Amino acid sequence: MSLLTSVTNYTLIGPYENQVSIYHANGLVWATIEQWCSALKAPYFLPDMLRNSVEAQAALLKGGPYTAMMGTSKVYRWPPIAAALDLWHRNWMVRVSKGEHTTMPTSLRNESEQFARNVSKLKAWGYELQERELQAAINSKGSVQTSSSVPMDVAHAMQAIRTLAQATQAVLEKHESEILEHGEQLDQIKREMPAFRSPDEFVTIKQRCIERALAFGKIVQGRMNLTQACGQYLQKSGAEKGPLQAERLDGSAIITEVATWQRKDIDAAIKHYMPELAAPN
């Protein structure tokens, strides 16, 4: 792995008009994982994802090097970071298409949805940043065609970035359109899915378990199943009761009246017995 020399540490404006501290060497922009994440205002889970992915992505790319050492710190150029973001976004959309995102902890799901909407904007910023810095480095030394003082690695890197930018421009535009469409689809899914219905509406515990795809017959405490345990919890907590609802007992022709509770109170009871399941919001 190469060691960077003649490095300048400077501050620029990030994609959210935030100040970003990065490194500049030979007309190329470098930064640590932490610095790139700070620039992107990345959610809490992204640094670990990048550390696990960016080395492999860098090895697959042509036109490197994309990783280097600066003292004891490892720094990266933008292309492998963008490739790792692509990989995360593809995996995220697969989870959404299968409905698996609804079982994620609330904070993780919310931050993932927001970050997914911004991926296209962030990638475009990174590529524009790299090309802008290369252009500035070349302009400061004169034209590549007329000046022999411009380092060849800068000229080659500039050409590589230009070629990459041209090749990916159409893809980025299409990707941005898809991100917007996916955002609209996610909003539509949240409006239509039973799990996201009004938290104040009164329903039976069994109905709420069905809406959230939970096994209401699962034993959660002693000999009580989930519906029985939640009913006891709601009674003891003094939660507001709704109108009784006629319901046929499982495996029986007998119809009985069952208490109803607000969805938000039932969700709290479910979380009490199954804390690993966050209530949808």
Short mmCIF file of C-alpha atoms in Angstrom, two decimals:
data_model
loop_
_atom_site.label_atom_id
_atom_site.label_comp_id
_atom_site.label_asym_id
_atom_site.label_seq_id
_atom_site.Cartn_x
_atom_site.Cartn_y
_atom_site.Cartn_z
CA MET A 1 0.00 0.00 0.00
CA SER A 2 1.39 3.39 -1.01
CA LEU A 3 2.33 6.06 1.49
CA LEU A 4 1.04 9.57 0.79
CA THR A 5 3.55 12.42 0.84
CA SER A 6 3.18 16.18 0.41
CA VAL A 7 -0.29 16.00 1.95
CA THR A 8 -2.39 19.09 2.61
CA ASN A 9 -5.18 19.03 5.16
CA TYR A 10 -7.97 21.44 4.24
CA THR A 11 -11.66 22.14 4.70
CA LEU A 12 -14.35 22.30 2.03
CA ILE A 13 -18.16 22.42 1.82
CA GLY A 14 -19.92 19.06 1.99
CA PRO A 15 -23.12 17.85 0.31
CA TYR A 16 -25.26 19.32 3.10
CA GLU A 17 -23.42 22.67 3.10
CA ASN A 18 -21.45 21.34 6.06
CA GLN A 19 -17.74 21.87 6.58
CA VAL A 20 -15.70 18.78 5.73
CA SER A 21 -12.06 18.12 6.62
CA ILE A 22 -10.17 16.00 4.05
CA TYR A 23 -6.69 15.52 2.59
CA HIS A 24 -5.24 16.59 -0.75
CA ALA A 25 -2.24 14.93 -2.41
CA ASN A 26 -1.13 15.10 -6.07
CA GLY A 27 -4.45 16.50 -7.21
CA LEU A 28 -6.44 13.72 -5.55
CA VAL A 29 -8.82 13.88 -2.59
CA TRP A 30 -8.33 11.39 0.23
CA ALA A 31 -10.11 10.87 3.54
CA THR A 32 -10.47 8.34 6.32
CA ILE A 33 -13.69 6.35 6.75
CA GLU A 34 -14.61 8.65 9.63
CA GLN A 35 -14.08 11.78 7.52
CA TRP A 36 -16.15 10.46 4.61
CA CYS A 37 -18.95 9.50 7.03
CA SER A 38 -18.82 12.96 8.59
CA ALA A 39 -19.12 14.54 5.15
CA LEU A 40 -22.10 12.33 4.28
CA LYS A 41 -23.76 12.82 7.69
CA ALA A 42 -23.93 9.05 7.66
CA PRO A 43 -26.26 7.07 9.93
CA TYR A 44 -24.69 5.30 12.89
CA PHE A 45 -24.42 1.92 11.15
CA LEU A 46 -22.52 3.14 8.06
CA PRO A 47 -18.90 3.34 9.36
CA ASP A 48 -18.79 -0.38 10.19
CA MET A 49 -20.41 -1.24 6.85
CA LEU A 50 -17.81 0.79 4.96
CA ARG A 51 -14.91 -0.76 6.87
CA ASN A 52 -16.19 -4.23 5.95
CA SER A 53 -16.80 -3.39 2.30
CA VAL A 54 -14.54 -0.65 0.97
CA GLU A 55 -11.31 -2.70 0.74
CA ALA A 56 -13.00 -5.31 -1.43
CA GLN A 57 -14.59 -2.61 -3.59
CA ALA A 58 -11.22 -0.88 -4.07
CA ALA A 59 -9.65 -4.15 -5.22
CA LEU A 60 -12.32 -4.53 -7.93
CA LEU A 61 -11.85 -1.04 -9.38
CA LYS A 62 -9.42 -0.15 -12.16
CA GLY A 63 -7.28 2.97 -12.32
CA GLY A 64 -6.06 3.00 -8.69
CA PRO A 65 -4.58 3.25 -6.24
CA TYR A 66 -7.71 3.96 -4.21
CA THR A 67 -6.29 3.27 -0.75
CA ALA A 68 -3.15 4.62 0.89
CA MET A 69 -1.50 5.21 4.24
CA MET A 70 -1.01 8.64 5.70
CA GLY A 71 1.11 8.14 8.77
CA THR A 72 -0.77 5.53 10.78
CA SER A 73 -4.15 6.28 9.20
CA LYS A 74 -5.63 4.52 6.19
CA VAL A 75 -7.23 6.87 3.69
CA TYR A 76 -9.44 6.28 0.64
CA ARG A 77 -10.41 8.02 -2.56
CA TRP A 78 -14.09 8.43 -3.40
CA PRO A 79 -14.73 5.64 -6.00
CA PRO A 80 -14.56 2.66 -3.55
CA ILE A 81 -16.72 4.61 -1.08
CA ALA A 82 -19.33 5.15 -3.81
CA ALA A 83 -19.18 1.46 -4.78
CA ALA A 84 -19.75 0.45 -1.15
CA LEU A 85 -22.76 2.80 -0.98
CA ASP A 86 -24.14 1.14 -4.12
CA LEU A 87 -23.79 -2.28 -2.52
CA TRP A 88 -25.57 -1.12 0.65
CA HIS A 89 -28.38 0.45 -1.35
CA ARG A 90 -28.95 -2.69 -3.45
CA ASN A 91 -29.14 -4.81 -0.29
CA TRP A 92 -31.52 -2.30 1.30
CA MET A 93 -33.91 -2.34 -1.65
CA VAL A 94 -33.93 -6.16 -1.60
CA ARG A 95 -34.99 -6.03 2.05
CA VAL A 96 -37.71 -3.51 1.21
CA SER A 97 -39.01 -5.60 -1.69
CA LYS A 98 -39.34 -8.60 0.65
CA GLY A 99 -40.90 -6.56 3.44
CA GLU A 100 -38.01 -7.45 5.75
CA HIS A 101 -37.44 -3.79 6.66
CA THR A 102 -40.65 -3.83 8.75
CA THR A 103 -39.02 -6.15 11.29
CA MET A 104 -35.97 -3.92 11.79
CA PRO A 105 -35.56 -1.81 14.95
CA THR A 106 -37.36 1.49 14.46
CA SER A 107 -34.29 3.73 14.62
CA LEU A 108 -32.36 1.56 12.15
CA ARG A 109 -35.27 1.42 9.71
CA ASN A 110 -35.95 5.17 9.85
CA GLU A 111 -32.31 6.13 9.33
CA SER A 112 -31.94 3.60 6.52
CA GLU A 113 -34.99 4.97 4.70
CA GLN A 114 -33.73 8.54 4.96
CA PHE A 115 -30.20 7.66 3.87
CA ALA A 116 -31.47 5.61 0.91
CA ARG A 117 -33.31 8.68 -0.39
CA ASN A 118 -30.06 10.67 -0.38
CA VAL A 119 -27.62 8.11 -1.84
CA SER A 120 -27.79 9.47 -5.40
CA LYS A 121 -27.13 13.06 -4.27
CA LEU A 122 -24.20 11.98 -2.12
CA LYS A 123 -22.56 9.92 -4.86
CA ALA A 124 -22.82 12.77 -7.35
CA TRP A 125 -21.21 15.12 -4.81
CA GLY A 126 -18.26 12.76 -4.32
CA TYR A 127 -17.50 12.40 -8.03
CA GLU A 128 -17.85 16.14 -8.65
CA LEU A 129 -15.51 16.84 -5.73
CA GLN A 130 -12.78 14.58 -7.11
CA GLU A 131 -13.01 15.95 -10.62
CA ARG A 132 -13.07 19.55 -9.36
CA GLU A 133 -9.91 19.04 -7.31
CA LEU A 134 -8.09 17.40 -10.22
CA GLN A 135 -9.06 20.24 -12.52
CA ALA A 136 -7.81 22.78 -9.99
CA ALA A 137 -4.50 20.94 -9.68
CA ILE A 138 -4.00 20.92 -13.44
CA ASN A 139 -5.06 24.54 -13.89
CA SER A 140 -2.54 25.62 -11.28
CA LYS A 141 0.26 24.08 -13.37
CA GLY A 142 -1.01 24.86 -16.86
CA SER A 143 -2.48 22.71 -19.64
CA VAL A 144 -1.68 19.02 -19.73
CA GLN A 145 -0.90 19.34 -23.43
CA THR A 146 1.55 22.27 -23.09
CA SER A 147 3.24 21.89 -19.73
CA SER A 148 5.77 19.21 -18.90
CA SER A 149 5.65 20.26 -15.24
CA VAL A 150 2.35 18.50 -14.58
CA PRO A 151 2.98 15.09 -12.93
CA MET A 152 1.91 12.24 -15.19
CA ASP A 153 -0.01 10.54 -12.39
CA VAL A 154 -2.19 13.66 -12.08
CA ALA A 155 -2.83 13.74 -15.82
CA HIS A 156 -3.66 10.04 -15.89
CA ALA A 157 -5.89 10.32 -12.84
CA MET A 158 -7.69 13.29 -14.39
CA GLN A 159 -8.36 11.37 -17.56
CA ALA A 160 -9.58 8.36 -15.57
CA ILE A 161 -11.97 10.50 -13.57
CA ARG A 162 -13.30 12.23 -16.69
CA THR A 163 -13.89 8.88 -18.37
CA LEU A 164 -15.58 7.53 -15.26
CA ALA A 165 -17.75 10.63 -14.90
CA GLN A 166 -18.92 10.39 -18.51
CA ALA A 167 -19.65 6.69 -18.21
CA THR A 168 -21.60 7.05 -14.97
CA GLN A 169 -23.52 10.27 -15.59
CA ALA A 170 -26.48 8.54 -17.22
CA VAL A 171 -26.42 5.83 -14.55
CA LEU A 172 -26.44 8.42 -11.76
CA GLU A 173 -29.38 10.27 -13.32
CA LYS A 174 -31.32 7.03 -13.64
CA HIS A 175 -30.33 6.06 -10.10
CA GLU A 176 -31.63 9.37 -8.73
CA SER A 177 -34.95 8.84 -10.49
CA GLU A 178 -35.17 5.34 -9.02
CA ILE A 179 -34.40 6.65 -5.52
CA LEU A 180 -37.28 9.14 -5.75
CA GLU A 181 -39.58 6.41 -7.03
CA HIS A 182 -38.52 4.06 -4.23
CA GLY A 183 -39.17 6.80 -1.68
CA GLU A 184 -42.70 7.22 -3.01
CA GLN A 185 -43.19 3.45 -2.94
CA LEU A 186 -42.02 3.27 0.68
CA ASP A 187 -44.49 5.98 1.67
CA GLN A 188 -47.26 4.12 -0.17
CA ILE A 189 -46.32 0.85 1.55
CA LYS A 190 -46.46 2.53 4.95
CA ARG A 191 -49.93 3.90 4.17
CA GLU A 192 -51.29 0.55 3.00
CA MET A 193 -49.65 -1.99 5.30
CA PRO A 194 -51.85 -3.11 8.21
CA ALA A 195 -48.92 -2.76 10.62
CA PHE A 196 -48.94 1.01 10.08
CA ARG A 197 -52.64 1.69 10.66
CA SER A 198 -53.87 4.31 13.12
CA PRO A 199 -52.31 3.74 16.56
CA ASP A 200 -55.38 5.18 18.28
CA GLU A 201 -57.95 2.82 16.74
CA PHE A 202 -59.45 0.14 19.02
CA VAL A 203 -58.86 -3.46 17.88
CA THR A 204 -58.56 -6.83 19.53
CA ILE A 205 -55.15 -8.12 20.58
CA LYS A 206 -55.49 -11.01 18.16
CA GLN A 207 -56.20 -8.66 15.25
CA ARG A 208 -53.16 -6.53 16.09
CA CYS A 209 -50.95 -9.62 16.24
CA ILE A 210 -52.21 -10.65 12.80
CA GLU A 211 -51.54 -7.14 11.44
CA ARG A 212 -47.95 -7.37 12.66
CA ALA A 213 -47.54 -10.98 11.47
CA LEU A 214 -46.96 -12.23 15.03
CA ALA A 215 -47.85 -15.69 16.34
CA PHE A 216 -50.56 -14.78 18.84
CA GLY A 217 -50.58 -18.35 20.23
CA LYS A 218 -46.89 -18.24 21.18
CA ILE A 219 -46.24 -18.96 24.86
CA VAL A 220 -44.51 -15.93 26.34
CA GLN A 221 -45.02 -16.24 30.11
CA GLY A 222 -45.78 -19.32 32.16
CA ARG A 223 -48.71 -21.02 30.41
CA MET A 224 -50.01 -17.81 28.82
CA ASN A 225 -49.79 -17.17 25.11
CA LEU A 226 -49.13 -13.71 23.63
CA THR A 227 -52.78 -12.63 23.46
CA GLN A 228 -53.51 -13.76 27.03
CA ALA A 229 -50.37 -12.16 28.44
CA CYS A 230 -51.02 -8.88 26.63
CA GLY A 231 -54.60 -8.83 27.89
CA GLN A 232 -53.41 -9.25 31.45
CA TYR A 233 -50.76 -6.55 30.97
CA LEU A 234 -53.30 -4.07 29.58
CA GLN A 235 -55.74 -4.75 32.41
CA LYS A 236 -53.08 -4.17 35.07
CA SER A 237 -51.67 -1.07 33.35
CA GLY A 238 -55.09 0.62 33.29
CA ALA A 239 -55.07 1.11 29.52
CA GLU A 240 -58.26 2.52 28.02
CA LYS A 241 -60.70 -0.13 26.82
CA GLY A 242 -62.74 0.16 23.68
CA PRO A 243 -66.08 -1.43 22.76
CA LEU A 244 -66.41 -5.20 23.03
CA GLN A 245 -66.15 -7.08 19.75
CA ALA A 246 -67.75 -10.42 18.87
CA GLU A 247 -65.15 -13.05 18.02
CA ARG A 248 -65.27 -16.79 17.38
CA LEU A 249 -63.02 -18.82 19.66
CA ASP A 250 -60.27 -20.73 17.86
CA GLY A 251 -61.35 -24.26 16.96
CA SER A 252 -64.86 -23.67 18.27
CA ALA A 253 -68.29 -22.58 17.07
CA ILE A 254 -68.74 -20.49 20.20
CA ILE A 255 -68.86 -16.71 19.72
CA THR A 256 -67.78 -14.54 22.62
CA GLU A 257 -67.25 -10.85 23.26
CA VAL A 258 -63.61 -9.77 23.37
CA ALA A 259 -62.11 -6.54 24.69
CA THR A 260 -60.55 -4.03 22.31
CA TRP A 261 -57.63 -1.72 22.99
CA GLN A 262 -55.83 1.01 21.15
CA ARG A 263 -53.13 -0.28 18.81
CA LYS A 264 -50.45 1.81 20.54
CA ASP A 265 -51.29 0.21 23.92
CA ILE A 266 -51.27 -3.28 22.43
CA ASP A 267 -47.91 -2.54 20.83
CA ALA A 268 -46.57 -1.50 24.25
CA ALA A 269 -47.79 -4.79 25.73
CA ILE A 270 -46.20 -6.78 22.89
CA LYS A 271 -42.91 -4.94 23.43
CA HIS A 272 -43.07 -5.81 27.14
CA TYR A 273 -43.10 -9.54 26.37
CA MET A 274 -41.12 -9.40 23.12
CA PRO A 275 -38.68 -6.46 23.54
CA GLU A 276 -36.78 -7.40 20.40
CA LEU A 277 -39.78 -6.29 18.32
CA ALA A 278 -40.05 -2.54 17.89
CA ALA A 279 -43.49 -1.12 17.16
CA PRO A 280 -43.81 0.25 13.62
CA ASN A 281 -44.16 4.00 13.19
#
